[in-house]
Coordinates of C-alpha atoms in Angstrom, one line a residue:
M1 CA -14.9 -14.2 28.8
V2 CA -14.6 -11.5 27.5
V3 CA -10.8 -9.9 26.6
N4 CA -11.5 -5.8 27.4
K5 CA -9.3 -3.5 25.6
E6 CA -7.3 -3.0 28.2
E7 CA -6.7 -6.7 28.5
E8 CA -5.8 -6.7 24.6
I9 CA -3.1 -3.2 25.0
K10 CA -0.4 -6.2 27.7
Q11 CA -0.8 -8.7 25.2
I12 CA 2.0 -9.1 22.5
N13 CA 2.0 -12.5 21.0
I14 CA 1.8 -12.5 17.8
G15 CA 5.5 -12.5 15.6
A16 CA 4.4 -13.2 12.7
P17 CA 3.8 -10.0 10.0
H18 CA 0.5 -8.5 9.3
L19 CA 1.0 -7.5 5.7
V20 CA -1.2 -4.7 3.9
I21 CA -1.5 -4.4 -0.1
L22 CA -2.0 -0.8 -0.9
G23 CA -3.8 0.1 -4.4
A24 CA -4.9 3.2 -5.9
G25 CA -8.1 3.3 -3.8
A26 CA -6.5 3.3 -0.4
S27 CA -4.4 6.5 -1.8
Y28 CA -7.9 8.1 -3.2
A29 CA -10.0 6.9 -0.4
S30 CA -7.1 9.1 1.9
F31 CA -7.4 12.2 -0.1
R32 CA -10.8 12.4 -2.2
L33 CA -10.3 16.5 -1.5
G34 CA -6.8 16.6 -2.9
D35 CA -3.7 16.9 -1.4
K36 CA -2.6 20.3 0.7
N37 CA -2.8 22.4 -2.4
N38 CA -6.2 21.0 -3.3
K39 CA -4.2 19.0 -6.5
Q40 CA -6.3 16.1 -7.6
L41 CA -4.9 12.6 -6.8
P42 CA -5.4 11.1 -10.2
L43 CA -6.6 7.6 -10.8
M44 CA -5.3 5.2 -14.8
N45 CA -9.0 6.6 -15.5
N46 CA -8.6 10.3 -15.3
L47 CA -5.0 11.0 -14.9
I48 CA -4.9 11.9 -18.6
D49 CA -7.5 15.0 -17.8
I50 CA -6.2 15.5 -14.8
L51 CA -2.1 16.1 -15.9
E52 CA -3.4 17.6 -18.9
L53 CA -2.0 15.1 -20.9
D54 CA -4.3 15.1 -24.2
D55 CA -2.6 16.9 -26.4
L56 CA 0.9 14.9 -26.1
I57 CA -1.9 12.3 -26.6
K58 CA -3.1 13.6 -29.7
Q59 CA 0.7 13.9 -31.5
T60 CA 0.9 9.9 -31.3
Q61 CA -2.2 10.7 -33.6
I62 CA -3.5 6.9 -32.7
E63 CA -7.3 6.6 -32.5
F64 CA -7.5 5.1 -28.5
Q65 CA -10.1 2.8 -27.9
T66 CA -9.9 3.2 -24.2
S67 CA -8.9 6.3 -21.6
N68 CA -6.9 3.7 -19.1
F69 CA -3.0 5.9 -19.4
E70 CA -1.9 2.6 -18.8
E71 CA -3.2 0.7 -21.5
I72 CA -2.9 3.8 -24.2
Y73 CA 1.5 4.0 -22.3
D74 CA 1.6 0.6 -23.3
Q75 CA 0.7 1.2 -27.1
I76 CA 3.0 3.8 -27.5
S77 CA 5.4 2.6 -25.5
K78 CA 5.8 -0.5 -28.2
D79 CA 6.0 2.0 -31.1
P80 CA 9.8 3.5 -31.4
T81 CA 8.6 5.7 -34.1
L82 CA 7.0 7.1 -30.1
Y83 CA 9.8 7.2 -28.1
E84 CA 10.1 10.7 -27.3
I85 CA 6.8 11.3 -26.8
K86 CA 6.8 8.0 -24.3
V87 CA 9.6 9.9 -22.4
E88 CA 8.0 13.2 -22.3
L89 CA 4.7 10.6 -21.1
E90 CA 6.9 9.3 -18.1
Q91 CA 8.6 12.5 -17.3
K92 CA 5.1 14.6 -16.6
V93 CA 3.6 11.8 -14.4
Y94 CA 6.6 11.6 -12.7
E95 CA 6.7 15.2 -11.9
Y96 CA 2.9 15.5 -11.3
F97 CA 3.0 12.9 -8.5
S98 CA 6.6 14.4 -7.0
S99 CA 4.5 16.9 -6.6
L100 CA 1.6 16.6 -4.1
E101 CA 1.9 16.9 -0.6
I102 CA 0.5 15.1 2.3
L103 CA -2.3 17.3 4.6
E104 CA -0.7 18.9 7.5
T105 CA -3.3 17.6 9.5
P106 CA -3.6 12.9 10.3
T107 CA -4.9 11.4 7.9
I108 CA -5.8 7.6 6.8
Y109 CA -2.3 6.8 6.2
D110 CA -1.3 8.4 9.4
Y111 CA -3.6 5.9 11.1
L112 CA -2.3 2.7 9.4
L113 CA 1.8 3.7 9.8
L114 CA 1.1 4.1 13.3
S115 CA -1.7 1.2 13.5
L116 CA 1.1 -1.3 12.5
R117 CA 4.5 -2.3 14.4
E118 CA 7.8 -2.8 13.0
K119 CA 7.0 -6.9 12.5
D120 CA 5.1 -5.9 10.3
F121 CA 5.1 -4.7 6.7
I122 CA 3.5 -2.4 4.0
A123 CA 3.3 -3.4 0.6
T124 CA 2.2 -0.5 -2.1
F125 CA 1.3 -0.1 -6.0
N126 CA 0.9 3.6 -5.7
W127 CA 3.6 6.2 -7.1
D128 CA 2.0 9.1 -4.7
P129 CA 4.7 10.1 -2.0
F130 CA 1.9 10.0 0.7
L131 CA 2.8 7.2 2.5
I132 CA 6.7 8.6 3.1
Q133 CA 5.8 11.3 3.8
A134 CA 3.2 9.4 6.5
Y135 CA 6.3 7.5 7.6
R136 CA 8.6 10.9 8.0
R137 CA 6.2 12.3 10.0
N138 CA 5.9 9.7 12.8
G139 CA 9.1 7.7 12.5
N140 CA 10.9 9.1 15.4
K141 CA 7.9 9.2 17.4
F142 CA 7.2 5.5 17.2
K143 CA 8.5 2.3 15.7
L144 CA 7.2 1.5 12.4
P145 CA 5.5 -1.3 9.7
K146 CA 8.4 -1.9 7.1
L147 CA 8.0 -0.6 3.3
I148 CA 8.0 -2.5 0.3
F149 CA 7.0 -0.4 -3.3
L150 CA 5.8 -2.6 -5.7
H151 CA 5.5 -0.3 -8.9
G152 CA 8.6 2.3 -7.6
N153 CA 7.9 5.5 -5.8
V154 CA 8.3 9.2 -6.7
E155 CA 9.9 9.7 -3.0
V156 CA 12.3 6.2 -3.7
G157 CA 15.4 6.1 -4.7
Y158 CA 18.0 3.0 -4.9
C159 CA 21.4 2.1 -4.5
P160 CA 22.9 1.7 -8.3
N161 CA 24.8 -1.4 -7.0
G162 CA 21.8 -3.0 -5.3
H163 CA 22.5 -2.2 -1.8
I164 CA 20.2 -0.3 0.3
K165 CA 16.8 2.0 -1.0
G166 CA 15.8 6.0 0.7
N167 CA 15.7 9.5 -0.3
I168 CA 16.6 9.9 -3.9
G169 CA 20.0 11.8 -4.1
Q170 CA 21.1 10.8 -0.2
P171 CA 24.7 8.6 -0.1
C172 CA 24.4 4.6 -0.2
S173 CA 25.9 3.5 3.1
I174 CA 27.6 0.9 1.8
C175 CA 29.6 2.4 -1.7
H176 CA 28.7 5.5 -1.4
E177 CA 26.8 6.4 -4.9
A178 CA 23.8 8.6 -5.2
L179 CA 20.8 6.7 -4.8
I180 CA 18.7 7.1 -8.1
P181 CA 14.7 7.2 -8.7
S182 CA 12.8 4.2 -9.2
K183 CA 11.1 3.5 -12.2
L184 CA 7.5 3.8 -12.7
L185 CA 5.8 3.1 -15.1
Y186 CA 6.3 -0.7 -17.2
P187 CA 3.5 -1.9 -20.6
I188 CA 1.3 -3.3 -19.6
G189 CA 1.6 -6.2 -21.8
D190 CA 4.9 -7.4 -20.7
K191 CA 5.1 -6.4 -16.7
N192 CA 8.4 -8.6 -15.9
Y193 CA 9.0 -7.5 -12.9
S194 CA 12.5 -9.4 -12.7
L195 CA 13.6 -6.8 -15.3
D196 CA 14.6 -3.7 -12.9
P197 CA 16.7 -4.3 -10.6
F198 CA 15.0 -2.5 -8.1
I199 CA 11.2 -3.8 -8.7
H200 CA 12.8 -7.6 -8.6
K201 CA 14.3 -6.6 -5.1
E202 CA 11.5 -5.2 -3.1
W203 CA 8.7 -8.4 -5.4
E204 CA 11.2 -11.0 -3.5
I205 CA 11.1 -9.0 -0.2
F206 CA 7.2 -9.2 -0.6
K207 CA 6.7 -12.8 -1.6
D208 CA 8.7 -14.1 1.2
V209 CA 6.7 -11.6 3.8
L210 CA 3.5 -12.8 2.2
K211 CA 4.6 -16.5 2.8
H212 CA 4.9 -16.1 6.3
S213 CA 1.7 -13.3 7.3
F214 CA -0.2 -14.3 9.7
M215 CA -2.6 -11.4 8.4
V216 CA -2.7 -9.6 5.5
T217 CA -5.1 -6.5 4.3
I218 CA -5.8 -5.5 0.8
F219 CA -6.8 -2.2 0.9
G220 CA -8.3 -0.8 -2.7
Y221 CA -6.2 -2.5 -4.8
G222 CA -8.8 -4.3 -7.7
A223 CA -6.3 -6.6 -9.5
P224 CA -6.3 -5.0 -12.5
K225 CA -6.4 -7.3 -15.7
S226 CA -3.2 -5.7 -16.3
D227 CA -1.6 -6.4 -13.0
K228 CA -2.1 -10.5 -14.3
G229 CA 1.7 -11.1 -13.3
A230 CA 1.4 -9.5 -10.5
I231 CA -1.6 -11.8 -9.6
D232 CA -0.4 -14.6 -10.2
L233 CA 3.2 -14.3 -8.3
M234 CA 1.3 -12.9 -4.7
E235 CA -0.8 -16.5 -5.3
K236 CA 1.9 -18.3 -5.7
A237 CA 3.6 -17.4 -2.7
W238 CA 0.9 -17.6 -0.2
N239 CA -0.8 -20.4 -1.3
H240 CA 3.4 -22.2 -0.5
R241 CA 0.8 -23.7 2.4
Q242 CA -2.4 -24.6 4.0
R243 CA -4.0 -21.4 4.9
A244 CA -6.8 -22.4 7.4
L245 CA -5.5 -20.0 10.7
E246 CA -4.6 -17.3 8.6
E247 CA -7.2 -14.5 8.2
T248 CA -8.0 -11.9 4.9
E249 CA -8.9 -8.7 5.3
I250 CA -10.1 -6.9 2.1
I251 CA -10.6 -2.6 2.3
D252 CA -12.7 -1.6 -0.5
I253 CA -16.1 -0.4 -1.5
R254 CA -17.0 -2.1 -4.7
A255 CA -20.2 -5.1 -4.1
E256 CA -18.8 -8.4 -1.7
D257 CA -19.6 -10.9 -4.7
D258 CA -17.4 -9.2 -7.0
L259 CA -14.5 -9.3 -4.1
I260 CA -14.9 -12.3 -3.1
E261 CA -14.4 -13.7 -6.5
T262 CA -11.5 -11.3 -7.2
W263 CA -9.5 -12.7 -4.1
Q264 CA -11.0 -16.0 -3.7
P265 CA -7.5 -17.8 -4.0
F266 CA -6.4 -15.2 -0.9
I267 CA -9.6 -16.4 1.1
F268 CA -9.4 -19.6 3.5
S269 CA -13.4 -20.6 4.0
H270 CA -14.9 -18.1 6.4
H271 CA -11.8 -16.4 7.5
Y272 CA -12.2 -12.8 5.9
K273 CA -13.4 -9.6 6.8
I274 CA -14.9 -7.3 4.2
E275 CA -15.4 -3.3 5.3
N276 CA -16.1 -0.3 2.4
D277 CA -14.0 2.4 5.6
F278 CA -10.7 2.1 6.6
F279 CA -12.3 3.2 10.2
S280 CA -13.8 -0.2 10.8
S281 CA -10.9 -2.6 9.5
W282 CA -9.2 -4.3 12.0
I283 CA -6.7 -2.0 12.1
A284 CA -8.6 1.3 13.2
N285 CA -9.9 -1.1 15.5
H286 CA -6.9 -3.1 17.3
P287 CA -4.4 -0.9 16.5
R288 CA -1.3 -2.4 17.0
R289 CA -2.8 -5.6 18.4
T290 CA -4.6 -7.3 15.3
G291 CA -2.5 -10.8 15.7
E292 CA -3.7 -10.9 19.2
A293 CA -7.3 -9.5 19.1
Y294 CA -7.8 -12.0 16.1
W295 CA -5.7 -15.0 18.4
N296 CA -8.3 -13.7 21.5
Q297 CA -11.7 -14.0 19.4
F298 CA -11.1 -16.9 17.1
I299 CA -8.7 -19.5 18.4
D300 CA -9.4 -19.0 21.6
A301 CA -13.0 -18.2 21.6
K302 CA -12.8 -14.9 23.5
F303 CA -15.6 -12.2 23.3
I304 CA -13.6 -9.0 22.7
E305 CA -13.4 -5.5 23.0
D306 CA -12.6 -3.0 20.4
N307 CA -9.9 -0.1 20.9
P308 CA -10.8 2.2 17.8
I309 CA -8.1 4.6 17.3
P310 CA -9.4 8.5 17.8
Q311 CA -10.4 10.5 15.3
N312 CA -10.5 14.4 14.7
V313 CA -7.9 15.1 17.0
N314 CA -4.3 16.4 16.6
F315 CA -0.8 15.0 16.0
E316 CA 0.2 15.4 20.0
E317 CA -3.1 13.9 20.9
L318 CA -2.6 11.1 18.4
W319 CA 1.2 9.9 19.3
S320 CA 0.2 10.5 22.8
W321 CA -2.8 7.6 22.6
Y322 CA -0.4 5.8 20.8
E323 CA 2.3 6.0 23.2
E324 CA -0.6 4.1 25.9
L325 CA -0.3 0.7 23.2
A326 CA 3.8 1.5 22.0
K327 CA 5.3 1.3 26.6
Y328 CA 3.8 -2.4 26.4
E329 CA 6.3 -3.2 23.4

């Protein structure tokens, strides 16, 4: 039996969330040529060059054995005599990422947001503003997934009394205090997510969602050694119960053997899929119906037909296409 795309669109059966975990590779894949103003998106190994921080780094008079910005920042943050340099580094990083602007045409982040439902979640490790900027221009058209910020974000503020998160500077709807910026940089030798109240709360939400997710997509997150604490927290939440049905999808350009070794704790038997391109993923080929498509194919043992998202279209055409899915929700 075949479930065609028209039948799949009408199916709204899976209530458990699809969780997407974003790393720097997702933003890089989405903005390979830079932002709206051709500003390049930095990665940790080229951030110092792109942000032109070399002269500031040299002021420390330390011979660093790495070009990785997080590792260098970790060393600087441990030396109280370099406090002023540390603060200036933090300011320059914040200013650069805050200046980035999303492209005016649809991006992978627009497709990603539109291809998940309100029950779903996106948890991002990224500082850049692109996901939120995409959310703003699509959020008044469709019900979109909820966002979790695991390392802070230049566009996200939070209530100093712990009530809500939102746009920096806007008043809290409960206590009316202005929302303050979330912290970005943490010494990687001691990434204690419980020390910052905003990050701690985001991680508590993330761990709970991870426990109850039916499908997890890991997009461009390399699980670096500097994030060992994060991986330990994720593994504990994911493995709190038997995962005989759930699917893990990995979107990454790394070798398959390397990815399987990295994410083995999150893979049950053969229940995984590895793609090197977003448009080959479950999300892009079964938008807003990923759980239903998986159930049809692997639980009910039916053949399924892909319903790929349209590419190279403008926003009006894109929104019109997604309306055909949303009307059944």
